[in-house]
C-alpha positions as a Python dict, from the first residue, in 0.01 Angstrom:
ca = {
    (1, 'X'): (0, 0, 0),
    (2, 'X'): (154, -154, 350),
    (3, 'X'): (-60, 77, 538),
    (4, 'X'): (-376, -26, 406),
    (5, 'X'): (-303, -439, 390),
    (6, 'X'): (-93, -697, 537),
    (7, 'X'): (-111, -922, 250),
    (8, 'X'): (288, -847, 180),
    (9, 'X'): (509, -1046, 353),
    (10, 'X'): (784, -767, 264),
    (11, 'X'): (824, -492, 59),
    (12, 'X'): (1065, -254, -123),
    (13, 'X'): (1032, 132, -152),
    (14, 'X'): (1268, 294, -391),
    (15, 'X'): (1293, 710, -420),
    (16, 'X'): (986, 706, -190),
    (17, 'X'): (712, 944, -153),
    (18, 'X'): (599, 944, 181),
    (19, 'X'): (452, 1242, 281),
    (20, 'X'): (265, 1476, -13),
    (21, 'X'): (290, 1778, 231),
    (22, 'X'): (660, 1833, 251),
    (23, 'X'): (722, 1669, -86),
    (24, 'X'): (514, 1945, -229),
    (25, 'X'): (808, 2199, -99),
    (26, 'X'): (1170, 2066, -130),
    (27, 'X'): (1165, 1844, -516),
    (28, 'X'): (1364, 1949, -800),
    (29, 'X'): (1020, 1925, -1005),
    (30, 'X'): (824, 2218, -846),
    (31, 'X'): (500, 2293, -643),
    (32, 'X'): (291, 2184, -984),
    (33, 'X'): (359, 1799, -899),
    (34, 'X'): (94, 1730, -633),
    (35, 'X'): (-157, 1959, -863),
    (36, 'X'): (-47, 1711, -1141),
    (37, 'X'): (-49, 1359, -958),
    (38, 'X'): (-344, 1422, -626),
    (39, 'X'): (-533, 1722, -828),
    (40, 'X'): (-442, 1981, -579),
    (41, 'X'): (-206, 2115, -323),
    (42, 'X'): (-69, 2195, 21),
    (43, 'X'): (-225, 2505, 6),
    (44, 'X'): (-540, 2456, -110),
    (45, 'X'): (-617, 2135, 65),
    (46, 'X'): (-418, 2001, 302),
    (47, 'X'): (-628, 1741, 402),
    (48, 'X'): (-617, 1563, 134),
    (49, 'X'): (-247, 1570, 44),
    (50, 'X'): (-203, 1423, 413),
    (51, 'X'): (-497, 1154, 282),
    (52, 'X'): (-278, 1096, 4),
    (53, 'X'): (64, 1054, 266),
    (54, 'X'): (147, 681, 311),
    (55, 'X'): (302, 851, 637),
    (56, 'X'): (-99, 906, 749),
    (57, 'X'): (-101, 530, 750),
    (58, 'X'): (222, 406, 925),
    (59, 'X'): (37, 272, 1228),
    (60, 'X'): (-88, 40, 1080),
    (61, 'X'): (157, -148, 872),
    (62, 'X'): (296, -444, 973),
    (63, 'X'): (523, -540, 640),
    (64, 'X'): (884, -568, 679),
    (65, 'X'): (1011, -268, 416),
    (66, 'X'): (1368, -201, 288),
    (67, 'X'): (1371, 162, 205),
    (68, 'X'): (1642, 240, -107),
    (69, 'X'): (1751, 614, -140),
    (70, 'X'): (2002, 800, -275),
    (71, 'X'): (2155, 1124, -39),
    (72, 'X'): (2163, 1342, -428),
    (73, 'X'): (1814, 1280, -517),
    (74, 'X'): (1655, 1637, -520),
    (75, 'X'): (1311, 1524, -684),
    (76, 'X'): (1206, 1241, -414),
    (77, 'X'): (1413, 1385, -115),
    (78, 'X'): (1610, 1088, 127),
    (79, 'X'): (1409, 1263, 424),
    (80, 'X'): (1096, 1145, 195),
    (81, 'X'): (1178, 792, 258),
    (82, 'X'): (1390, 903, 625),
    (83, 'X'): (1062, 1010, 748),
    (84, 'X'): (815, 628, 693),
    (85, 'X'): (1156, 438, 786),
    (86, 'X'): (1169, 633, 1120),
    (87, 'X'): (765, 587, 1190),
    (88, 'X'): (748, 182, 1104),
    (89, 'X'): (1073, 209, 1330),
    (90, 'X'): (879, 330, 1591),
    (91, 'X'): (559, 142, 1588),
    (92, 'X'): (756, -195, 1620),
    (93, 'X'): (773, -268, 1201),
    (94, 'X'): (1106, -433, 1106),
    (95, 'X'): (1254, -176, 830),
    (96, 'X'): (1599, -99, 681),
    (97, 'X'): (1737, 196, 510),
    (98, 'X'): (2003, 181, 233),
    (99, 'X'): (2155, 555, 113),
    (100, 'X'): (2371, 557, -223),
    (101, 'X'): (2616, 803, -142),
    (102, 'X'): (2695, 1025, -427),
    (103, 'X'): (2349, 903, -627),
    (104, 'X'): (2083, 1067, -750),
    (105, 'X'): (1704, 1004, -869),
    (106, 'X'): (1871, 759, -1159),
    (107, 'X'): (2002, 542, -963),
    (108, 'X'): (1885, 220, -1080),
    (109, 'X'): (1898, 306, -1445),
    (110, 'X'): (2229, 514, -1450),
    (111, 'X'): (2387, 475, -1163),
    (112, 'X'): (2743, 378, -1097),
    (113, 'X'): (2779, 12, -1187),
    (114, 'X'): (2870, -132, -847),
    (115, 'X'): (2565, 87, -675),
    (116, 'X'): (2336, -56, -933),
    (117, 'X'): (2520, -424, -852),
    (118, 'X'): (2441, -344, -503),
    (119, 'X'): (2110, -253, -502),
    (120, 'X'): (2024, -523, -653),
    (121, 'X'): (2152, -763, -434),
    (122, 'X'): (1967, -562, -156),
    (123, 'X'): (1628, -598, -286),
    (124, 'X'): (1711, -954, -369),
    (125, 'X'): (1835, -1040, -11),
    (126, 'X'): (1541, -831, 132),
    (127, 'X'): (1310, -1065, -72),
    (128, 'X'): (1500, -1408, 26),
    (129, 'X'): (1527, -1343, 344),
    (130, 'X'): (1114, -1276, 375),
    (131, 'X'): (997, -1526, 145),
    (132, 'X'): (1138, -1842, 249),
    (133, 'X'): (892, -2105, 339),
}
């Protein structure tokens, strides 16, 4: 959504997606998932998986995004969320990156308690901090 409006003042991205292409050949959940979620693949069109990429669009976001990601999550990869952090980084977009070490896809429903405690109080900072009037 942040690359196609600036209506946000901030957002969150948790266990991101951010670009379809390599997604569709490093999660724990197979090649079918683009086929299931886009209606087709890497291989047989490209172009639209990249369509698809929020990546695609990272020139022209201006939201301030905290990315949340945990380094065990083999079905949306850390590089997944590594990769949009990196681009906003370098096209001037304030961003942040928090890794759960030891975590995995379930973080925020069956996490360790003081990771879920924390990431909590992350998003919750990330929203004070950008929504005060």
């Amino acid at each position: 959504i942040i690359g196609h409006t600036d209506r946000f003042r901030c957002a969150a991205s948790q266990r991101s997606i951010s670009n379809w292409v390599s997604k569709s050949n490093t999660t724990d959940i197979g090649y079918y998932f683009n086929k299931d979620q886009i209606g087709t693949d890497a291989w047989t069109d490209h172009d639209k998986i990249w369509w698809h990429s929020p990546l695609k669009y990272a020139d022209r976001c201006k939201t301030p995004t905290l990315f949340i990601h945990s380094d065990e999550d083999y079905r949306c990869w850390l590089a997944e969320g590594l990769q949009m952090y990196y681009a906003l980084k370098y096209f001037g977009v304030e961003a942040r990156m928090c890794v759960f070490k030891g975590e995995n896809h379930e973080l925020s429903r069956s996490g360790k308690p003081l990771h879920r405690i924390r990431r909590l109080k992350e998003i919750t900072q990330w929203f004070q901090q950008h929504l005060k009037d």
